[in-house]
Amino acid sequence: MKAVGIIVEYNPFHNGHYHHLIQSKKIANADVVIAVMSGHFLQRGEPAIVSKWARTKMALQSGVDLVFELPFAFSSQNADVFANGAVSILDALGCHSLCFGSEEGEIETFLKTYEWLEKRYDEFQKQLKTAISEGNSYPKAMSIAFQHVADGQNHLLDLTQPNNILGFQYVKAIFQQNSSMKPLTIPRIGAGYHDQTYRHAHIASATSVRKELFNDFRSQNVKNYLPESSYNILMTYHQEYSTFHDWETYFPFLKYAVLSKSRQELNDIYEMDEGLENRIVEQMKKASSFQEFLSCLKTKRYTWTRLQRLCVYLLTNTKKKEMEHVLKTKKAPYLRLLGMSKKGRQYLQAIKKDLPLPLVSKISSFPESMLAMDLKATSIYALALKEPLATHFIKQEYANPPLRSGLS
Amino acid sequence: MKAVGIIVEYNPFHNGHYHHLIQSKKIANADVVIAVMSGHFLQRGEPAIVSKWARTKMALQSGVDLVFELPFAFSSQNADVFANGAVSILDALGCHSLCFGSEEGEIETFLKTYEWLEKRYDEFQKQLKTAISEGNSYPKAMSIAFQHVADGQNHLLDLTQPNNILGFQYVKAIFQQNSSMKPLTIPRIGAGYHDQTYRHAHIASATSVRKELFNDFRSQNVKNYLPESSYNILMTYHQEYSTFHDWETYFPFLKYAVLSKSRQELNDIYEMDEGLENRIVEQMKKASSFQEFLSCLKTKRYTWTRLQRLCVYLLTNTKKKEMEHVLKTKKAPYLRLLGMSKKGRQYLQAIKKDLPLPLVSKISSFPESMLAMDLKATSIYALALKEPLATHFIKQEYANPPLRSGLS
């Protein structure tokens, strides 16, 4: 059996994701689709709108065969670390190819650009350093350095586009990990990444869908942009837990975390720059919402996304030392299975004996420091729920076997 | 002018407190009454039902002339530390006497008992150690050791009664600090400390009043047991903040604190015994309320009160090292004024130049580590309120001058 890997967040699963899934399977000529999915905290430094279990259900019901969790240690990181973690999991699972959506849409452009930059690595690093020292944010500095090194070449990738950036990092990770996976890409259709209004008839960005759901949790309008199963899973989730999750839901806990920690403890938090902790405490005393807090913190140097990621680490009390310890290699040390279809199960049976990493389907007693971070993230994600739901949610994490779907 | 000192929590101020206040002034033949009052966290390890500002208002409106805050470092401690902090403040303020309510009601008995125990100090300590090593809680061990040393003498104090225990510690602190304050006591009337049902016509325990208010925040019944001003202040508070405060209000934050900290961080918390942190994490994962959590934790060795105090330190992230640092002496290093009557202000003017400690009336820039703990406690206490009230509450702490009352 041939497997294609995809890297997803499904926040929530919408028609654009369905398109990506179907096209990936098709162009990879694959029998099964394996998704690596962020757990409860996502790449842009946000809590997921619903639990990883609900999002796994969405994935299975739309045709994904196996869903594995991207560990917390990778999931709220910059594109480089995020991509390396995800690629390492798909590679370990024996995927023949990895297929991502991009604004570019042509894999050749990614490969050419990778080659071009590899040859100019030192120059690129030098330019990057300069741009950062001039007070630019990391993504901005990347873009400046790239423009410089690209030197007007118009056959190279547009690295100002968010999905091109991610895709480029996937390609880079494949090469650097000496993975045999073949990189593939399909063009994204219909909606820009950050679009909050709908463009294409049935395709909308996840951002706009979330916006609509927070506006009206029973929104009939979003039905146009989600598979029916996704919509139903969202509604069931809200019925069961009386909430969707966003940063505002966690703001009291974030505030508590900031105000209860000593300056030294704040300084120990992963991604906390020297001195930033003082501004954080001062702004936090004054801010009565997450939006207000971040708006006051944001500067040219500190982008919204970077600050959101820092907030994830503050909320989860993730320390520099811890992260250093678990990220010694940029690879995942285990495979956490969240759900499988019948065909996915067959695939897994077939490759099980050759897996280079332990397969974690029940977490009861798997003493691994990276997994412990996932569990902590889940416990904290649960606190958005009223008791006894929070406690129930935490217990489930320990008791739940992988979800199964009878489909396909 | 002659001042009598009293040590109070006013949680909330009721008719029994009024009786104590009037009687103290009378038997001390005093012109002004100075109260040292716990801030937002109280001696039995609980959040106060309403803010220290509301409770100060109650005190002033019932005739207290000066209200000073007992710093957080003393307020959620055992009777010994609590008493030493409070006595040091009243002593610094030049009180001629200290008057407390007790089950005993005769100061002679306290003095005799103090003398008796002083002479048998080594024997008492030995018995105490033995009783603790046999797995008894600290208060239980104290009682056993005392019974042993008292040796059937019936002119000694009944040290199983909670207010006798506190009073005894006040007397002890007065002697040990070489204070010139004269200890006085009046008998408590009408209601046992822990009583949850009413006995005396217009006297009820604070516990029973709180129980009734949590049952029905507009309870007409409690009106019988509170001065009208107290009742009105409680109602205004609830109107403004939509809540009273109890442990259940803080349970989500306590849960978050426990589940987000590493084992080492839990172990660093003040009053955390080696190994207890593991039980705490296990029980916290399962408990969906504070009551449930504490009921599961309680043992012969760990009394409810001791565990509640530990929870205060967990919630406020108060560490062993910190507490060690600020409690090098058992005395307060500053006098935080919360409120004053006209007469209280005159008294303060008269003694101001002789004060042995800095008088803190606005805290804006008083860099003191014990005061920093008070501010942290206030910030965390505020988190029971919905935004923007929490933020407003925190700002007030920095902006509020001492309250003034035009009365008396």
GROMACS .gro file of N, CA and C in nm, chain A residues 251-253 255-257 259-261 265 285-288 314-315 317 319 376 379-380 383 387-388 391 394-395 398, chain B residues 251-253 255-257 259-261 265 285-288 314-315 317 319 376 379-380 383 387-388 391 394-395 398:
model
  168
  251PHE      N    1  -0.773   3.380   2.859
  251PHE     CA    2  -0.709   3.503   2.907
  251PHE      C    3  -0.698   3.510   3.060
  252PRO      N    4  -0.802   3.471   3.137
  252PRO     CA    5  -0.785   3.476   3.283
  252PRO      C    6  -0.668   3.389   3.332
  253PHE      N    7  -0.647   3.275   3.267
  253PHE     CA    8  -0.537   3.188   3.308
  253PHE      C    9  -0.402   3.246   3.267
  255LYS      N   10  -0.342   3.562   3.236
  255LYS     CA   11  -0.321   3.673   3.328
  255LYS      C   12  -0.269   3.620   3.462
  256TYR      N   13  -0.333   3.516   3.509
  256TYR     CA   14  -0.290   3.454   3.634
  256TYR      C   15  -0.144   3.408   3.624
  257ALA      N   16  -0.111   3.343   3.511
  257ALA     CA   17   0.025   3.292   3.493
  257ALA      C   18   0.125   3.407   3.501
  259LEU      N   19   0.089   3.713   3.632
  259LEU     CA   20   0.092   3.786   3.759
  259LEU      C   21   0.139   3.701   3.876
  260SER      N   22   0.134   3.568   3.863
  260SER     CA   23   0.177   3.486   3.976
  260SER      C   24   0.324   3.446   3.966
  261LYS      N   25   0.384   3.460   3.850
  261LYS     CA   26   0.524   3.419   3.835
  261LYS      C   27   0.620   3.531   3.876
  265GLU      N   28   1.107   3.351   3.694
  265GLU     CA   29   1.026   3.245   3.632
  265GLU      C   30   0.977   3.287   3.494
  285LYS      N   31  -0.110   4.399   3.366
  285LYS     CA   32  -0.184   4.463   3.475
  285LYS      C   33  -0.295   4.551   3.421
  286LYS      N   34  -0.274   4.605   3.300
  286LYS     CA   35  -0.370   4.701   3.245
  286LYS      C   36  -0.472   4.640   3.151
  287ALA      N   37  -0.441   4.524   3.094
  287ALA     CA   38  -0.523   4.471   2.985
  287ALA      C   39  -0.640   4.389   3.038
  288SER      N   40  -0.758   4.413   2.981
  288SER     CA   41  -0.872   4.334   3.025
  288SER      C   42  -0.919   4.235   2.919
  314LEU      N   43   0.383   3.067   2.793
  314LEU     CA   44   0.350   3.121   2.925
  314LEU      C   45   0.235   3.042   2.985
  315LEU      N   46   0.131   3.021   2.904
  315LEU     CA   47   0.013   2.951   2.952
  315LEU      C   48   0.046   2.808   2.994
  317ASN      N   49   0.343   2.704   3.080
  317ASN     CA   50   0.461   2.703   3.166
  317ASN      C   51   0.574   2.620   3.105
  319LYS      N   52   0.937   2.583   2.966
  319LYS     CA   53   1.062   2.654   2.993
  319LYS      C   54   1.169   2.631   2.886
  376LYS      N   55   0.035   1.785   2.943
  376LYS     CA   56   0.017   1.910   3.015
  376LYS      C   57  -0.063   2.007   2.929
  379SER      N   58  -0.424   1.914   2.953
  379SER     CA   59  -0.484   1.950   3.082
  379SER      C   60  -0.518   2.099   3.086
  380ILE      N   61  -0.429   2.180   3.032
  380ILE     CA   62  -0.450   2.324   3.037
  380ILE      C   63  -0.556   2.367   2.936
  383LEU      N   64  -0.904   2.347   3.074
  383LEU     CA   65  -0.951   2.441   3.176
  383LEU      C   66  -1.044   2.549   3.122
  387GLU      N   67  -1.630   2.291   3.525
  387GLU     CA   68  -1.633   2.162   3.595
  387GLU      C   69  -1.776   2.108   3.598
  388PRO      N   70  -1.798   1.977   3.594
  388PRO     CA   71  -1.696   1.871   3.593
  388PRO      C   72  -1.643   1.838   3.454
  391THR      N   73  -1.248   1.817   3.421
  391THR     CA   74  -1.192   1.695   3.479
  391THR      C   75  -1.220   1.575   3.389
  394ILE      N   76  -0.987   1.580   3.089
  394ILE     CA   77  -0.851   1.537   3.123
  394ILE      C   78  -0.844   1.385   3.137
  395LYS      N   79  -0.945   1.329   3.205
  395LYS     CA   80  -0.947   1.183   3.222
  395LYS      C   81  -0.950   1.111   3.087
  398TYR      N   82  -0.635   1.025   2.904
  398TYR     CA   83  -0.560   0.908   2.949
  398TYR      C   84  -0.630   0.778   2.910
  659PHE      N   85  -1.104   2.768   4.232
  659PHE     CA   86  -1.063   2.631   4.202
  659PHE      C   87  -1.003   2.614   4.062
  660PRO      N   88  -1.061   2.676   3.956
  660PRO     CA   89  -0.998   2.660   3.824
  660PRO      C   90  -0.852   2.710   3.822
  661PHE      N   91  -0.824   2.816   3.895
  661PHE     CA   92  -0.687   2.868   3.899
  661PHE      C   93  -0.595   2.777   3.979
  663LYS      N   94  -0.637   2.459   4.015
  663LYS     CA   95  -0.618   2.341   3.930
  663LYS      C   96  -0.511   2.372   3.824
  664TYR      N   97  -0.526   2.488   3.763
  664TYR     CA   98  -0.428   2.529   3.663
  664TYR      C   99  -0.288   2.535   3.724
  665ALA      N  100  -0.279   2.593   3.845
  665ALA     CA  101  -0.148   2.606   3.911
  665ALA      C  102  -0.085   2.468   3.931
  667LEU      N  103  -0.157   2.178   3.780
  667LEU     CA  104  -0.131   2.100   3.658
  667LEU      C  105  -0.027   2.164   3.567
  668SER      N  106   0.001   2.292   3.586
  668SER     CA  107   0.101   2.355   3.499
  668SER      C  108   0.242   2.354   3.559
  669LYS      N  109   0.252   2.329   3.688
  669LYS     CA  110   0.384   2.331   3.752
  669LYS      C  111   0.454   2.196   3.740
  673GLU      N  112   0.881   2.246   4.085
  673GLU     CA  113   0.815   2.372   4.119
  673GLU      C  114   0.713   2.351   4.231
  693LYS      N  115  -0.612   1.586   3.930
  693LYS     CA  116  -0.659   1.537   3.799
  693LYS      C  117  -0.801   1.486   3.808
  694LYS      N  118  -0.837   1.434   3.927
  694LYS     CA  119  -0.968   1.369   3.941
  694LYS      C  120  -1.076   1.460   3.999
  695ALA      N  121  -1.034   1.566   4.068
  695ALA     CA  122  -1.132   1.645   4.145
  695ALA      C  123  -1.198   1.753   4.061
  696SER      N  124  -1.328   1.765   4.073
  696SER     CA  125  -1.396   1.870   3.997
  696SER      C  126  -1.447   1.984   4.085
  722LEU      N  127   0.000   2.757   4.701
  722LEU     CA  128   0.000   2.708   4.562
  722LEU      C  129  -0.061   2.813   4.471
  723LEU      N  130  -0.175   2.864   4.512
  723LEU     CA  131  -0.248   2.962   4.429
  723LEU      C  132  -0.165   3.088   4.409
  725ASN      N  133   0.159   3.103   4.434
  725ASN     CA  134   0.295   3.068   4.393
  725ASN      C  135   0.399   3.122   4.492
  727LYS      N  136   0.689   3.065   4.748
  727LYS     CA  137   0.790   2.962   4.761
  727LYS      C  138   0.859   2.960   4.899
  784LYS      N  139   0.085   4.079   4.505
  784LYS     CA  140   0.059   3.959   4.425
  784LYS      C  141  -0.069   3.892   4.472
  787SER      N  142  -0.360   4.077   4.334
  787SER     CA  143  -0.380   4.053   4.190
  787SER      C  144  -0.450   3.920   4.168
  788ILE      N  145  -0.410   3.821   4.245
  788ILE     CA  146  -0.466   3.687   4.225
  788ILE      C  147  -0.608   3.680   4.282
  791LEU      N  148  -0.870   3.786   4.036
  791LEU     CA  149  -0.903   3.704   3.920
  791LEU      C  150  -1.035   3.628   3.934
  795GLU      N  151  -1.357   4.016   3.370
  795GLU     CA  152  -1.301   4.136   3.308
  795GLU      C  153  -1.414   4.226   3.259
  796PRO      N  154  -1.401   4.359   3.265
  796PRO     CA  155  -1.281   4.433   3.305
  796PRO      C  156  -1.270   4.458   3.455
  799THR      N  157  -0.920   4.372   3.621
  799THR     CA  158  -0.818   4.472   3.591
  799THR      C  159  -0.840   4.599   3.672
  802ILE      N  160  -0.732   4.546   4.032
  802ILE     CA  161  -0.586   4.549   4.048
  802ILE      C  162  -0.535   4.693   4.044
  803LYS      N  163  -0.587   4.771   3.949
  803LYS     CA  164  -0.545   4.911   3.939
  803LYS      C  165  -0.573   4.987   4.070
  806TYR      N  166  -0.327   4.995   4.353
  806TYR     CA  167  -0.213   5.085   4.341
  806TYR      C  168  -0.254   5.231   4.361
   0.00000   0.00000   0.00000
